[in-house]
Structure formats: C-alpha cells, structure tokens
Amino acid sequence: MPEKPKILIVDDEDLNIKLCCAIFKDSCQVFAASTAEEGLECAARILPDLILMDIQLPGMDGLTATRTIKSDDDLKTIPVIAVTSFAMVGDREKALSAGCDEYLPKPIDIQCLKAMVARFLGGRSAVRGGSQTEQRPARGKADLALS
C-alpha cells in the first residue's frame, strides 16, 4: 500500500500543532518543528509532501525559512502554506513573494485548511481519510511523528 503523505508543521505554538495533528493524524504522517531552523533540518531529512509554515517564529522567521526551502534543489518543489496571524493588507502578497504557495490566516478555518492540503496533495486519497497502514518514521529532536 502507498505510504501516507508527509506533512511538516513548523509552528512555535503547541496548540496550533495539536490542532493540525488532530485534523491530519488519520490520513497523513505528521511531523512538527517549533523553530524555522528545526523545520529546515526536518524538511531536508524527511522530504515532506507539504509544509505548513508559521510566519512569526523565534529566531529565523517563516518567510526566511521558506526562501531557504525554495532555493534548495532538493526542497524547492515542496508546497509551503503560510499559516499565520499576520492578516493585514499586503501580508498575503509578502508570503507569496517569499515563495509560499498559499496563505491561510489564523484563526485557522479547518475546512479551508483541509481543502488547501487536499489540493496540494492532489489525488492522494490519504487526505480524504484513506486507511493505509502507517509506516513510522524515525523520531528525532526536530520532529515528532505525531500520527
């Protein structure tokens, strides 16, 4: 059976990580990082199918991390969705110009998030609740195999 799609959540708020894990735990392999630096390391190691990137992170911000991802030959094709509390005029454009493929303001609209993820993962049935057997990836400091 095909492996479940991998989603990397880069967010420094535990509540946001728990929410995304609850939404996708049955259909995807979910990994999490609480800083941009950890997210970059985790992305290089697991090569996720999608990244949910908070913009306001401690240290390196999510836009800088996205630029780094999009300039890396091994990572540049991974879709990045900016999930952020920055919802002022022009913030969406800033995220898109930094390389984010989509923008979702917080508080998170769960149905909108599910639809975006499904769109970026294409026909991968796992997003719609497939029942593939999960393969547990190696756990590391920068990620939590939250599935």
XYZ file of C-alpha atoms in Angstrom, residues 26-139:
114
model
C -5.549 9.576 10.479
C -4.686 10.461 6.906
C -1.085 11.686 6.945
C 2.244 11.246 8.656
C 2.539 14.441 10.681
C 5.865 15.923 11.756
C 6.389 19.091 13.780
C 9.132 21.607 14.452
C 8.924 24.598 16.766
C 11.574 26.748 15.063
C 12.444 27.518 11.464
C 15.884 26.020 11.926
C 14.413 22.734 13.184
C 11.893 22.839 10.355
C 14.620 23.197 7.728
C 16.574 20.291 9.202
C 13.467 18.121 9.398
C 12.399 19.020 5.836
C 15.814 18.027 4.479
C 15.666 14.723 6.340
C 12.071 13.596 5.672
C 11.286 15.407 2.380
C 7.645 16.124 3.252
C 4.884 16.329 0.684
C 3.678 19.628 2.193
C 4.832 22.191 4.766
C 2.525 24.304 6.948
C 4.715 27.275 7.900
C 4.028 29.803 10.632
C 5.486 33.182 9.718
C 6.228 34.580 13.171
C 8.765 32.186 14.699
C 11.538 32.685 17.262
C 14.902 33.294 15.592
C 14.566 32.859 11.846
C 11.083 33.799 10.630
C 8.918 31.634 8.394
C 9.400 33.795 5.299
C 13.185 33.438 5.527
C 12.772 29.696 6.064
C 10.504 29.499 3.010
C 13.044 31.377 0.878
C 15.683 28.876 2.045
C 13.419 25.948 1.135
C 12.626 27.364 -2.282
C 16.321 27.941 -3.042
C 17.270 24.331 -2.188
C 17.191 21.978 -5.189
C 16.036 19.069 -3.019
C 13.210 21.008 -1.340
C 12.048 23.681 -3.770
C 9.136 21.685 -5.199
C 7.566 21.084 -1.764
C 4.445 23.245 -1.418
C 4.537 25.643 1.531
C 1.339 27.033 3.007
C 1.815 30.093 5.222
C -0.440 29.699 8.261
C -0.169 32.942 10.147
C -1.772 35.520 12.375
C -0.372 38.184 10.034
C -3.593 39.081 8.261
C -3.111 42.718 7.342
C -3.332 44.148 3.852
C -0.234 43.073 1.941
C 0.704 40.150 4.213
C -0.617 37.553 1.771
C 1.430 39.115 -1.016
C 4.561 39.145 1.187
C 4.123 35.441 1.910
C 3.573 34.579 -1.747
C 6.534 36.676 -2.886
C 8.745 34.849 -0.343
C 7.832 31.589 -2.078
C 4.816 30.372 -0.137
C 2.382 28.592 -2.419
C -0.685 29.600 -0.423
C -1.666 31.718 2.564
C -4.098 30.908 5.375
C -4.731 33.453 8.138
C -5.268 32.447 11.757
C -7.503 31.612 13.441
C -7.422 28.542 11.229
C -10.540 27.770 9.231
C -10.399 23.967 9.449
C -12.418 23.316 6.284
C -10.299 25.767 4.308
C -7.095 24.155 5.621
C -8.341 20.672 4.692
C -9.277 21.875 1.198
C -5.864 23.522 0.675
C -3.997 20.453 1.837
C -6.128 18.198 -0.368
C -5.485 20.465 -3.355
C -1.712 20.449 -2.869
C -1.539 16.734 -2.218
C -3.580 16.132 -5.356
C -5.238 12.776 -5.695
C -3.512 11.259 -2.668
C -6.519 9.536 -1.093
C -4.994 9.721 2.378
C -6.144 13.326 2.714
C -9.719 12.200 2.345
C -9.351 9.583 5.054
C -7.664 6.623 3.379
C -6.837 3.708 5.603
C -3.319 2.825 4.558
C -1.089 1.116 7.077
C 1.191 3.694 8.589
C 4.942 3.342 8.485
C 6.531 5.049 11.449
C 9.495 7.240 10.529
C 12.500 7.624 12.783
C 11.862 10.120 15.541
